[in-house]
Short mmCIF file of C-alpha atoms in Angstrom, two decimals:
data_model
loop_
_atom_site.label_atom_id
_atom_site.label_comp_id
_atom_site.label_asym_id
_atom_site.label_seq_id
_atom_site.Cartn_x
_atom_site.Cartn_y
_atom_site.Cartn_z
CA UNK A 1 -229.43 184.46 82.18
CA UNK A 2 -226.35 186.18 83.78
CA UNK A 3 -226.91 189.24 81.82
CA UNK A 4 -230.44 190.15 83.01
CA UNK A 5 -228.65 189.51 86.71
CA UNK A 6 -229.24 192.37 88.90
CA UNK A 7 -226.93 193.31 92.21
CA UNK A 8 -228.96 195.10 95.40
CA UNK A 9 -228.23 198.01 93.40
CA UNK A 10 -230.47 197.26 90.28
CA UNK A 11 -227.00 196.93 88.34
CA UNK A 12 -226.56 193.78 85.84
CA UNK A 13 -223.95 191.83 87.30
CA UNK A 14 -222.12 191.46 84.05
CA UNK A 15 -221.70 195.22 83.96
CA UNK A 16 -220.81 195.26 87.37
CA UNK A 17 -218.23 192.92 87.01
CA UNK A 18 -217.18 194.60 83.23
CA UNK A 19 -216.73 197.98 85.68
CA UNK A 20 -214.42 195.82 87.99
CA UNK A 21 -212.31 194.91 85.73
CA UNK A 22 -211.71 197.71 83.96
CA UNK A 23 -210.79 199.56 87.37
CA UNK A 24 -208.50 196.71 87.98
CA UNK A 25 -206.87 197.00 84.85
CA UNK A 26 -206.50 200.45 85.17
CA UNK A 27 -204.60 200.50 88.41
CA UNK A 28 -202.22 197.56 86.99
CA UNK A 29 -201.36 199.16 83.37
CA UNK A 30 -200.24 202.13 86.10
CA UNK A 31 -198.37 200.00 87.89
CA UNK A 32 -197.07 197.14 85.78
CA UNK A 33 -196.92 198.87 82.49
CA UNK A 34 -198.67 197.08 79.54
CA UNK A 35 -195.99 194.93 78.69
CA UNK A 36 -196.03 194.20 82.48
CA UNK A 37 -199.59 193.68 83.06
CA UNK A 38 -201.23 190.06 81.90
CA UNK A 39 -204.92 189.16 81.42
CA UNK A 40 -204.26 186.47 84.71
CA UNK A 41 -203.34 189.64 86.74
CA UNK A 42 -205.95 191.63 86.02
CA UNK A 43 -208.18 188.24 86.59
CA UNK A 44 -206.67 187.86 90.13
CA UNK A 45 -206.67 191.40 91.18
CA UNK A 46 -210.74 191.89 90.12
CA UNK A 47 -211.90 189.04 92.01
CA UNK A 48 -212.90 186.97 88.78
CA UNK A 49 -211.86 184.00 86.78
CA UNK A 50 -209.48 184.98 83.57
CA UNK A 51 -212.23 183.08 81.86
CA UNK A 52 -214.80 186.05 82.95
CA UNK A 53 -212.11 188.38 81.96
CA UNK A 54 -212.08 186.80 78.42
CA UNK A 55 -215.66 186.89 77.56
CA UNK A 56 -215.70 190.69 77.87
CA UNK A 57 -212.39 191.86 76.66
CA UNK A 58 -211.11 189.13 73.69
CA UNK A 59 -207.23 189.89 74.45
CA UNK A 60 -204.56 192.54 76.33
CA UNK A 61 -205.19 195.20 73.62
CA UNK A 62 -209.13 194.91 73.72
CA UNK A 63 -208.97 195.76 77.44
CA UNK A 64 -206.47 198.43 77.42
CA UNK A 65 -208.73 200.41 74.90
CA UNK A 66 -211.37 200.02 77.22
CA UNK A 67 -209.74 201.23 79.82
CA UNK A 68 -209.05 204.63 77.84
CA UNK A 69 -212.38 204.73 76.14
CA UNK A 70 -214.19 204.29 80.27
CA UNK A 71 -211.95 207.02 81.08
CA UNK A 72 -212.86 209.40 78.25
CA UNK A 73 -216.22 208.29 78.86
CA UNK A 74 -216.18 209.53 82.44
CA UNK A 75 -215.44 212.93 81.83
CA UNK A 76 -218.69 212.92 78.61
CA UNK A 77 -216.54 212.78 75.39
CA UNK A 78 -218.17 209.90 74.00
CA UNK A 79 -220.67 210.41 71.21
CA UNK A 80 -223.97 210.43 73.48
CA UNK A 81 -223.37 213.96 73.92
CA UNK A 82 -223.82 214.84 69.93
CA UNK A 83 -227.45 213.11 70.12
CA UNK A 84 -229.10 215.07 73.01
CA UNK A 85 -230.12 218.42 70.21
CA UNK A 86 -228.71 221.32 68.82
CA UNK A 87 -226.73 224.00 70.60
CA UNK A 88 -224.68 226.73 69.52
CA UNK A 89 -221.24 225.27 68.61
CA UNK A 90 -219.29 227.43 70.91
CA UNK A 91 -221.46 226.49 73.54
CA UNK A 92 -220.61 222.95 72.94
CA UNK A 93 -217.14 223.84 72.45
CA UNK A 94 -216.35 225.41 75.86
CA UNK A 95 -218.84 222.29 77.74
CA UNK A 96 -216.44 220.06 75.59
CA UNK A 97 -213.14 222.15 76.12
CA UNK A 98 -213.44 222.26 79.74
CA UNK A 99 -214.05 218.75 79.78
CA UNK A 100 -210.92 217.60 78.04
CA UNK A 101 -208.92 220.04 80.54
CA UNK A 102 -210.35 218.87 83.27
CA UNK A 103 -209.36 214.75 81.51
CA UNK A 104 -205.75 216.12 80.99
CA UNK A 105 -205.80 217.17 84.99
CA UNK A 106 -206.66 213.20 85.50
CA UNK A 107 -203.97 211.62 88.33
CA UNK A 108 -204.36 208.30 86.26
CA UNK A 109 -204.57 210.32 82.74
CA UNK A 110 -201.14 212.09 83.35
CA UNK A 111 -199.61 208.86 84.62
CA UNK A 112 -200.43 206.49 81.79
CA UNK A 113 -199.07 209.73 79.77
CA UNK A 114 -195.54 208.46 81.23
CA UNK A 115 -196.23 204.82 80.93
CA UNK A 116 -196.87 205.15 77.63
CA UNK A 117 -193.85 207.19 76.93
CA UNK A 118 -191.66 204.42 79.27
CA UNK A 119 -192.68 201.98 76.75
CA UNK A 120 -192.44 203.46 72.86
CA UNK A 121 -189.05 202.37 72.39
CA UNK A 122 -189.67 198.82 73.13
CA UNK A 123 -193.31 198.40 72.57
CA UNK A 124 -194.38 201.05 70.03
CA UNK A 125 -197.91 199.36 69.61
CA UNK A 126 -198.85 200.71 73.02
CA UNK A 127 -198.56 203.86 71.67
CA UNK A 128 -200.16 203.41 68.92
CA UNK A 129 -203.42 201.98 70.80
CA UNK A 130 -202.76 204.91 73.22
CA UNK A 131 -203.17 207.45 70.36
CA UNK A 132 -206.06 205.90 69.12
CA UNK A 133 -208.14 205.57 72.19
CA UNK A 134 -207.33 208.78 73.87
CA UNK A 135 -205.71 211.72 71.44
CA UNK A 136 -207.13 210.39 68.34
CA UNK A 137 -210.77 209.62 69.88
CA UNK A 138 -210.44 213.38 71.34
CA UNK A 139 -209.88 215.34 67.89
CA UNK A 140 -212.57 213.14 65.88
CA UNK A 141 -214.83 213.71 69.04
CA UNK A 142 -214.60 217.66 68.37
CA UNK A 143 -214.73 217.04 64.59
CA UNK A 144 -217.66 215.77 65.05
CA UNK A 145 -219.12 218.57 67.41
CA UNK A 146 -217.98 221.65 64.52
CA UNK A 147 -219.75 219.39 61.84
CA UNK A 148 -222.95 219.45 63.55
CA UNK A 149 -223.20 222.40 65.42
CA UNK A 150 -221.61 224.70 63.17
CA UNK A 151 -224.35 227.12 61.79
CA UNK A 152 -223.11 226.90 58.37
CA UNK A 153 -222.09 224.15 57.26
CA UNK A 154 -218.24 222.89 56.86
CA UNK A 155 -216.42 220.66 55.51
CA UNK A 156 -214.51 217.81 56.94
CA UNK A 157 -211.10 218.63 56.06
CA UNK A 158 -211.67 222.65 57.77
CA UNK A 159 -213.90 220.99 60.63
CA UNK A 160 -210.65 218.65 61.46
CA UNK A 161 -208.13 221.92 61.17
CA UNK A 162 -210.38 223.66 63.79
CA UNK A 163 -210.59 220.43 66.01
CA UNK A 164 -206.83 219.64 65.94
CA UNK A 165 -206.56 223.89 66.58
CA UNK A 166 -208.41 223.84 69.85
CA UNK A 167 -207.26 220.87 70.71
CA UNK A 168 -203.47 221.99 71.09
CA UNK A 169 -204.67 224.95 72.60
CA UNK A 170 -206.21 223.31 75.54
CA UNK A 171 -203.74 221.55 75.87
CA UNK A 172 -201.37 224.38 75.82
CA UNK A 173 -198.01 224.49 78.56
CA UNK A 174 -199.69 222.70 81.37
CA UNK A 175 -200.27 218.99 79.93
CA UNK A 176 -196.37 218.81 79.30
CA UNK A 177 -195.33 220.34 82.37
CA UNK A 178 -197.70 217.30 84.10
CA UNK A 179 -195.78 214.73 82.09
CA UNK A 180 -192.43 215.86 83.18
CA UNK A 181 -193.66 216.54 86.88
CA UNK A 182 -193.36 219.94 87.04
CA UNK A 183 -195.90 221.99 89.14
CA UNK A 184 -198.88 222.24 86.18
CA UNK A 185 -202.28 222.46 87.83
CA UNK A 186 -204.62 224.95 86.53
CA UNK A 187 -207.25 226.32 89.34
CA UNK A 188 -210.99 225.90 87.91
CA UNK A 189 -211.21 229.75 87.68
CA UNK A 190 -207.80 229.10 85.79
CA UNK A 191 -209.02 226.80 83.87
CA UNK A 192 -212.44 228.01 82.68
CA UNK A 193 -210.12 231.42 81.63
CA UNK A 194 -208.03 228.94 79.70
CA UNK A 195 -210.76 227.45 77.81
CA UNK A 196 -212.06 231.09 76.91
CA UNK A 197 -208.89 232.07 75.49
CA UNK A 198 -209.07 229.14 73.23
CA UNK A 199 -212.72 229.49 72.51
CA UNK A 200 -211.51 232.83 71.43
CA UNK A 201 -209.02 231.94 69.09
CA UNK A 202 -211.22 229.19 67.33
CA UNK A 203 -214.55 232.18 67.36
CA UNK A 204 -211.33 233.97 64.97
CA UNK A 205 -210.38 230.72 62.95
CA UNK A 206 -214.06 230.58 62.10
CA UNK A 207 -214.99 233.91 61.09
CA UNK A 208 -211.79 233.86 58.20
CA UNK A 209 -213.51 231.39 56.98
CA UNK A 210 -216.75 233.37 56.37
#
């Protein structure tokens, strides 16, 4: 019954030890690259047997999407936000918007930026997963937030132009300048004016299309 295991904490111990080893395999993909970085290391370096390692994440690629999903997780773009009732869409849109900034201002987020860059020439599947956990996951996550809290209703094709839209804009000169190292950081005033502006320019986008 190792599931229904419970630490002093009240926490299963399979999540506890899920949580380990994702933070473990965090820190190494940093370090070690993912071409550098081997299920036995990230066994060794969590405290638990590759075995354990296995029978949550079935191979490298399972665990480095993990890894990005926890992290977009941690900063509330994951889909348990759209289930919690309606709000007005720009509402949701700056909660959302200062949430990604605040992910793209991420120590670990801007460094396994560069990793993954290190590695698209001779690994371009770590790239690929990379898109598809973090960038990807991002402008379906806003999709999703135009579809349902848009008071009329849109359709798919305009609701992913919008999300793509706001999603360069908060992005905007900083998240390169982190990549190449260059002084980037927004202040949270900074930052909250930054997401304005772009809630601005998507408030525009929408009303042309009324």
């Amino acid at each position: 019954m190792l599931n229904t295991q419970t630490s002093k904490a009240g926490r299963p111990k399979s999540a506890e030890k899920r949580k380990q080893i994702l933070t473990s395999a965090g820190e190494l993909f940093l370090t070690s690259g993912f071409s550098g970085c081997s299920m036995e290391m990230v066994a060794k370096q969590s405290g638990v047997s590759k075995q354990t390692v296995y029978s949550h994440f079935n191979n490298k690629e399972a665990l480095f999407l993990a890894v990005i999903e926890d992290k977009c997780s941690e900063y509330q773009l994951d889909d348990r936000y759209l289930e919690i009732g309606d709000h007005p869409l720009l509402h949701v849109l700056r909660e959302r918007g200062l949430q990604i900034v605040k992910l793209l201002h991420d120590d670990q987020v801007i460094a396994i930026h560069r990793v993954i860059i290190g590695e698209v020439n001779t690994n371009p599947r770590v790239a690929e997963l990379f898109y598809q956990a973090g960038p990807k996951h991002s402008l379906e996550y806003l999709e999703k937030c135009f579809i349902k809290f848009a008071k009329q209703p849109i359709t798919e094709e305009f609701a992913h132009k919008c999300a793509a839209t706001y999603f360069s804009l908060l992005q905007s000169e900083f998240h390169i300048k982190s990549i190449l190292g260059l002084d980037f950081a927004l202040s949270n005033s900074e930052q909250v004016a930054h997401v304005e502006f772009a809630i601005q320019q998507i408030e525009m986008l929408l009303k042309s299309k009324n």
